[in-house]
Each structure stands twice: as C-alpha cells, then as structure tokens.
C-alpha cells in the first residue's frame, strides 16, 4: 500500500472537518419596528376598514403603508381610528412587516371608539392599539393587511 493515497485522504478529511467547524452565518438581528396609522371602517356582518400609515424601524428605515382589514362576524357600526399605534416583534428586515395577518376581534364603542388586538403572520406579531370616534359593537374574524404604498413588496 502506497503512502500517497493515505496522505491525500487524510488531507481531504482534515479539510472537510475544518469546513464543518466554520461558523454558520447568524440570522440577522431583530430590529424594532413600529406602525403609526389612521383608518376608518364600517361593518354589518361584513367588516371593512382601510387607511394609511408609516412603518419606522430603529435602524433608520421607514416606509409609507396602506392598512386594511376585512372580516366577518356578528358586528355592526361605523368608526375611525385617528392615532393608531402598532409594534412588531420578530422582524429582521422592514419588509417582514408586509403581508396578511390573522385577526380576531371584539369591539364596542359609542362616540369614543377604540381597538386593541394582537395579530400574527408566521413568526411576526403585531400589537395594535388606537382610539377614535364612532359606534360599533361585535365580534369578528378575518385578516389585517399591510402593503407598501406604491405597490411592490
């Protein structure tokens, strides 16, 4: 048996072992992103809301967004939210906030109206809170959507 093939195999095995010890690239660090929004809506069994807002992140990025929700349930009313605030969790890039979030809500209001809910889209969650005016009462299930103004995600 020749010593050269054994030396070559040893060199290949060492190179493979060193390659396996190389650090695995880490996931991008979470960034803190917030949503400020204004919307109005109505419901009578079917609920529809829409408005605009801005997502801002602690890495300096921001983008204007269109927010909307569609749901069905035992619900009726008409309202507006003037100073809505949201906070995202598990965001790695600003684009992670875009998309459809599962929504379930219970609401009630006469003259002063408000909302508070937690929505989820895969690993990303969004906590919303806001106040405004209107008349509303009900429970519903649907989707809350966030889209970049101007189209492309």
PDB file of C-alpha atoms in Angstrom:
ATOM      1  CA  UNK A   1       0.000   0.000   0.000  1.00  0.00           C
ATOM      2  CA  UNK A   2       1.357   3.334  -1.036  1.00  0.00           C
ATOM      3  CA  UNK A   3       1.573   6.159   1.459  1.00  0.00           C
ATOM      4  CA  UNK A   4       0.460   8.839  -1.054  1.00  0.00           C
ATOM      5  CA  UNK A   5      -3.266   7.840  -1.242  1.00  0.00           C
ATOM      6  CA  UNK A   6      -3.470   7.679   2.552  1.00  0.00           C
ATOM      7  CA  UNK A   7      -1.914  11.154   2.843  1.00  0.00           C
ATOM      8  CA  UNK A   8      -4.336  12.512   0.217  1.00  0.00           C
ATOM      9  CA  UNK A   9      -7.355  11.028   2.018  1.00  0.00           C
ATOM     10  CA  UNK A  10      -6.130  12.418   5.314  1.00  0.00           C
ATOM     11  CA  UNK A  11      -5.736  15.878   3.786  1.00  0.00           C
ATOM     12  CA  UNK A  12      -9.278  15.723   2.321  1.00  0.00           C
ATOM     13  CA  UNK A  13     -10.730  14.543   5.658  1.00  0.00           C
ATOM     14  CA  UNK A  14      -8.951  17.375   7.509  1.00  0.00           C
ATOM     15  CA  UNK A  15     -10.210  19.953   5.018  1.00  0.00           C
ATOM     16  CA  UNK A  16     -13.780  18.667   5.381  1.00  0.00           C
ATOM     17  CA  UNK A  17     -13.533  18.741   9.183  1.00  0.00           C
ATOM     18  CA  UNK A  18     -12.245  22.317   9.131  1.00  0.00           C
ATOM     19  CA  UNK A  19     -15.082  23.275   6.773  1.00  0.00           C
ATOM     20  CA  UNK A  20     -17.634  21.810   9.160  1.00  0.00           C
ATOM     21  CA  UNK A  21     -16.172  23.850  12.009  1.00  0.00           C
ATOM     22  CA  UNK A  22     -16.567  27.109  10.100  1.00  0.00           C
ATOM     23  CA  UNK A  23     -19.108  29.394  11.748  1.00  0.00           C
ATOM     24  CA  UNK A  24     -22.650  29.207  10.440  1.00  0.00           C
ATOM     25  CA  UNK A  25     -23.879  32.635   9.328  1.00  0.00           C
ATOM     26  CA  UNK A  26     -26.131  34.063  12.031  1.00  0.00           C
ATOM     27  CA  UNK A  27     -29.666  35.254  11.344  1.00  0.00           C
ATOM     28  CA  UNK A  28     -29.950  38.968  11.024  1.00  0.00           C
ATOM     29  CA  UNK A  29     -30.579  40.622  14.371  1.00  0.00           C
ATOM     30  CA  UNK A  30     -34.138  41.634  15.218  1.00  0.00           C
ATOM     31  CA  UNK A  31     -34.974  45.255  14.551  1.00  0.00           C
ATOM     32  CA  UNK A  32     -37.579  47.236  16.443  1.00  0.00           C
ATOM     33  CA  UNK A  33     -40.325  48.429  14.064  1.00  0.00           C
ATOM     34  CA  UNK A  34     -43.442  50.443  14.853  1.00  0.00           C
ATOM     35  CA  UNK A  35     -46.563  51.356  12.908  1.00  0.00           C
ATOM     36  CA  UNK A  36     -48.473  54.612  13.220  1.00  0.00           C
ATOM     37  CA  UNK A  37     -51.766  54.669  11.317  1.00  0.00           C
ATOM     38  CA  UNK A  38     -55.129  56.289  10.734  1.00  0.00           C
ATOM     39  CA  UNK A  39     -58.114  54.351   9.400  1.00  0.00           C
ATOM     40  CA  UNK A  40     -61.870  54.268   9.157  1.00  0.00           C
ATOM     41  CA  UNK A  41     -64.306  51.450   8.730  1.00  0.00           C
ATOM     42  CA  UNK A  42     -67.806  50.097   8.794  1.00  0.00           C
ATOM     43  CA  UNK A  43     -69.432  46.766   9.473  1.00  0.00           C
ATOM     44  CA  UNK A  44     -72.721  44.991   9.165  1.00  0.00           C
ATOM     45  CA  UNK A  45     -71.929  41.278   9.399  1.00  0.00           C
ATOM     46  CA  UNK A  46     -69.061  42.041   6.973  1.00  0.00           C
ATOM     47  CA  UNK A  47     -66.370  44.373   8.357  1.00  0.00           C
ATOM     48  CA  UNK A  48     -64.120  46.569   6.220  1.00  0.00           C
ATOM     49  CA  UNK A  49     -61.507  49.093   7.332  1.00  0.00           C
ATOM     50  CA  UNK A  50     -58.804  50.937   5.438  1.00  0.00           C
ATOM     51  CA  UNK A  51     -56.323  53.736   5.896  1.00  0.00           C
ATOM     52  CA  UNK A  52     -52.698  54.752   5.693  1.00  0.00           C
ATOM     53  CA  UNK A  53     -49.726  54.783   7.984  1.00  0.00           C
ATOM     54  CA  UNK A  54     -45.976  54.689   8.326  1.00  0.00           C
ATOM     55  CA  UNK A  55     -43.683  51.893   9.496  1.00  0.00           C
ATOM     56  CA  UNK A  56     -40.487  53.135  11.170  1.00  0.00           C
ATOM     57  CA  UNK A  57     -37.641  50.950  12.407  1.00  0.00           C
ATOM     58  CA  UNK A  58     -34.791  51.607  14.812  1.00  0.00           C
ATOM     59  CA  UNK A  59     -32.253  51.001  12.008  1.00  0.00           C
ATOM     60  CA  UNK A  60     -33.407  54.250  10.343  1.00  0.00           C
ATOM     61  CA  UNK A  61     -35.631  52.694   7.681  1.00  0.00           C
ATOM     62  CA  UNK A  62     -39.226  53.787   7.160  1.00  0.00           C
ATOM     63  CA  UNK A  63     -41.938  53.269   4.564  1.00  0.00           C
ATOM     64  CA  UNK A  64     -45.446  54.558   3.920  1.00  0.00           C
ATOM     65  CA  UNK A  65     -48.054  51.780   4.022  1.00  0.00           C
ATOM     66  CA  UNK A  66     -51.710  51.143   3.263  1.00  0.00           C
ATOM     67  CA  UNK A  67     -53.515  49.221   6.016  1.00  0.00           C
ATOM     68  CA  UNK A  68     -56.815  47.405   5.590  1.00  0.00           C
ATOM     69  CA  UNK A  69     -58.880  44.702   7.214  1.00  0.00           C
ATOM     70  CA  UNK A  70     -61.734  42.508   6.079  1.00  0.00           C
ATOM     71  CA  UNK A  71     -63.637  40.236   8.406  1.00  0.00           C
ATOM     72  CA  UNK A  72     -66.976  38.539   9.030  1.00  0.00           C
ATOM     73  CA  UNK A  73     -68.899  38.068  12.259  1.00  0.00           C
ATOM     74  CA  UNK A  74     -71.686  39.412  14.420  1.00  0.00           C
ATOM     75  CA  UNK A  75     -70.760  43.048  14.053  1.00  0.00           C
ATOM     76  CA  UNK A  76     -72.258  46.439  13.129  1.00  0.00           C
ATOM     77  CA  UNK A  77     -71.076  50.035  13.194  1.00  0.00           C
ATOM     78  CA  UNK A  78     -69.039  52.826  11.667  1.00  0.00           C
ATOM     79  CA  UNK A  79     -65.846  54.298  13.185  1.00  0.00           C
ATOM     80  CA  UNK A  80     -62.470  55.912  12.670  1.00  0.00           C
ATOM     81  CA  UNK A  81     -59.158  55.458  14.440  1.00  0.00           C
ATOM     82  CA  UNK A  82     -57.136  58.687  14.425  1.00  0.00           C
ATOM     83  CA  UNK A  83     -53.969  57.874  16.303  1.00  0.00           C
ATOM     84  CA  UNK A  84     -53.341  54.138  15.960  1.00  0.00           C
ATOM     85  CA  UNK A  85     -50.056  52.656  17.127  1.00  0.00           C
ATOM     86  CA  UNK A  86     -48.597  49.223  16.487  1.00  0.00           C
ATOM     87  CA  UNK A  87     -45.448  47.366  17.486  1.00  0.00           C
ATOM     88  CA  UNK A  88     -43.958  44.418  15.623  1.00  0.00           C
ATOM     89  CA  UNK A  89     -41.969  41.501  17.040  1.00  0.00           C
ATOM     90  CA  UNK A  90     -39.521  39.101  15.341  1.00  0.00           C
ATOM     91  CA  UNK A  91     -38.693  41.481  12.463  1.00  0.00           C
ATOM     92  CA  UNK A  92     -35.340  41.088  10.676  1.00  0.00           C
ATOM     93  CA  UNK A  93     -35.918  43.457   7.721  1.00  0.00           C
ATOM     94  CA  UNK A  94     -38.520  46.174   7.222  1.00  0.00           C
ATOM     95  CA  UNK A  95     -40.166  44.041   4.512  1.00  0.00           C
ATOM     96  CA  UNK A  96     -41.049  41.402   7.149  1.00  0.00           C
ATOM     97  CA  UNK A  97     -43.908  43.654   8.300  1.00  0.00           C
ATOM     98  CA  UNK A  98     -45.723  43.494   4.941  1.00  0.00           C
ATOM     99  CA  UNK A  99     -48.476  40.949   4.307  1.00  0.00           C
ATOM    100  CA  UNK A 100     -51.630  39.405   5.749  1.00  0.00           C
ATOM    101  CA  UNK A 101     -52.095  38.960   9.495  1.00  0.00           C
ATOM    102  CA  UNK A 102     -54.725  36.695  11.072  1.00  0.00           C
ATOM    103  CA  UNK A 103     -57.224  38.777  13.041  1.00  0.00           C
ATOM    104  CA  UNK A 104     -59.942  38.128  15.607  1.00  0.00           C
ATOM    105  CA  UNK A 105     -61.524  40.995  17.499  1.00  0.00           C
ATOM    106  CA  UNK A 106     -64.271  42.019  19.866  1.00  0.00           C
ATOM    107  CA  UNK A 107     -65.221  45.681  19.926  1.00  0.00           C
ATOM    108  CA  UNK A 108     -67.712  48.074  21.486  1.00  0.00           C
ATOM    109  CA  UNK A 109     -67.952  51.833  21.404  1.00  0.00           C
ATOM    110  CA  UNK A 110     -70.401  54.729  21.372  1.00  0.00           C
ATOM    111  CA  UNK A 111     -68.971  58.143  20.397  1.00  0.00           C
ATOM    112  CA  UNK A 112     -65.463  57.222  21.610  1.00  0.00           C
ATOM    113  CA  UNK A 113     -64.261  54.099  19.837  1.00  0.00           C
ATOM    114  CA  UNK A 114     -61.112  52.097  20.353  1.00  0.00           C
ATOM    115  CA  UNK A 115     -59.248  48.978  19.422  1.00  0.00           C
ATOM    116  CA  UNK A 116     -56.574  46.793  20.936  1.00  0.00           C
ATOM    117  CA  UNK A 117     -55.522  43.478  19.457  1.00  0.00           C
ATOM    118  CA  UNK A 118     -52.575  41.218  18.710  1.00  0.00           C
ATOM    119  CA  UNK A 119     -52.210  39.878  15.171  1.00  0.00           C
ATOM    120  CA  UNK A 120     -49.888  37.224  13.783  1.00  0.00           C
ATOM    121  CA  UNK A 121     -48.275  36.369  10.466  1.00  0.00           C
ATOM    122  CA  UNK A 122     -45.967  33.372  10.833  1.00  0.00           C
ATOM    123  CA  UNK A 123     -43.242  34.366  13.289  1.00  0.00           C
ATOM    124  CA  UNK A 124     -44.059  38.102  13.060  1.00  0.00           C
ATOM    125  CA  UNK A 125     -46.616  39.522  15.501  1.00  0.00           C
ATOM    126  CA  UNK A 126     -48.221  42.957  15.600  1.00  0.00           C
ATOM    127  CA  UNK A 127     -49.834  44.524  18.674  1.00  0.00           C
ATOM    128  CA  UNK A 128     -52.288  47.320  17.763  1.00  0.00           C
ATOM    129  CA  UNK A 129     -53.890  49.988  19.924  1.00  0.00           C
ATOM    130  CA  UNK A 130     -55.800  53.070  18.900  1.00  0.00           C
ATOM    131  CA  UNK A 131     -58.630  55.411  19.744  1.00  0.00           C
ATOM    132  CA  UNK A 132     -61.103  57.434  17.759  1.00  0.00           C
ATOM    133  CA  UNK A 133     -64.802  58.048  17.270  1.00  0.00           C
ATOM    134  CA  UNK A 134     -67.775  56.064  16.095  1.00  0.00           C
ATOM    135  CA  UNK A 135     -70.381  53.495  17.011  1.00  0.00           C
ATOM    136  CA  UNK A 136     -69.516  49.815  16.876  1.00  0.00           C
ATOM    137  CA  UNK A 137     -70.400  46.531  18.521  1.00  0.00           C
ATOM    138  CA  UNK A 138     -69.465  42.975  17.655  1.00  0.00           C
ATOM    139  CA  UNK A 139     -67.042  40.095  17.279  1.00  0.00           C
ATOM    140  CA  UNK A 140     -65.366  39.083  14.037  1.00  0.00           C
ATOM    141  CA  UNK A 141     -62.611  37.025  12.398  1.00  0.00           C
ATOM    142  CA  UNK A 142     -60.637  37.990   9.304  1.00  0.00           C
ATOM    143  CA  UNK A 143     -57.358  39.394   8.005  1.00  0.00           C
ATOM    144  CA  UNK A 144     -55.427  42.616   8.560  1.00  0.00           C
ATOM    145  CA  UNK A 145     -53.227  43.625   5.608  1.00  0.00           C
ATOM    146  CA  UNK A 146     -50.203  45.894   5.332  1.00  0.00           C
ATOM    147  CA  UNK A 147     -48.982  46.882   1.868  1.00  0.00           C
ATOM    148  CA  UNK A 148     -46.222  49.247   0.806  1.00  0.00           C
ATOM    149  CA  UNK A 149     -47.696  52.362  -0.807  1.00  0.00           C
ATOM    150  CA  UNK A 150     -46.566  52.280  -4.394  1.00  0.00           C
ATOM    151  CA  UNK A 151     -47.114  48.560  -4.827  1.00  0.00           C
ATOM    152  CA  UNK A 152     -44.000  46.360  -4.704  1.00  0.00           C
ATOM    153  CA  UNK A 153     -43.206  44.423  -1.550  1.00  0.00           C
TER     154      UNK A 153
END
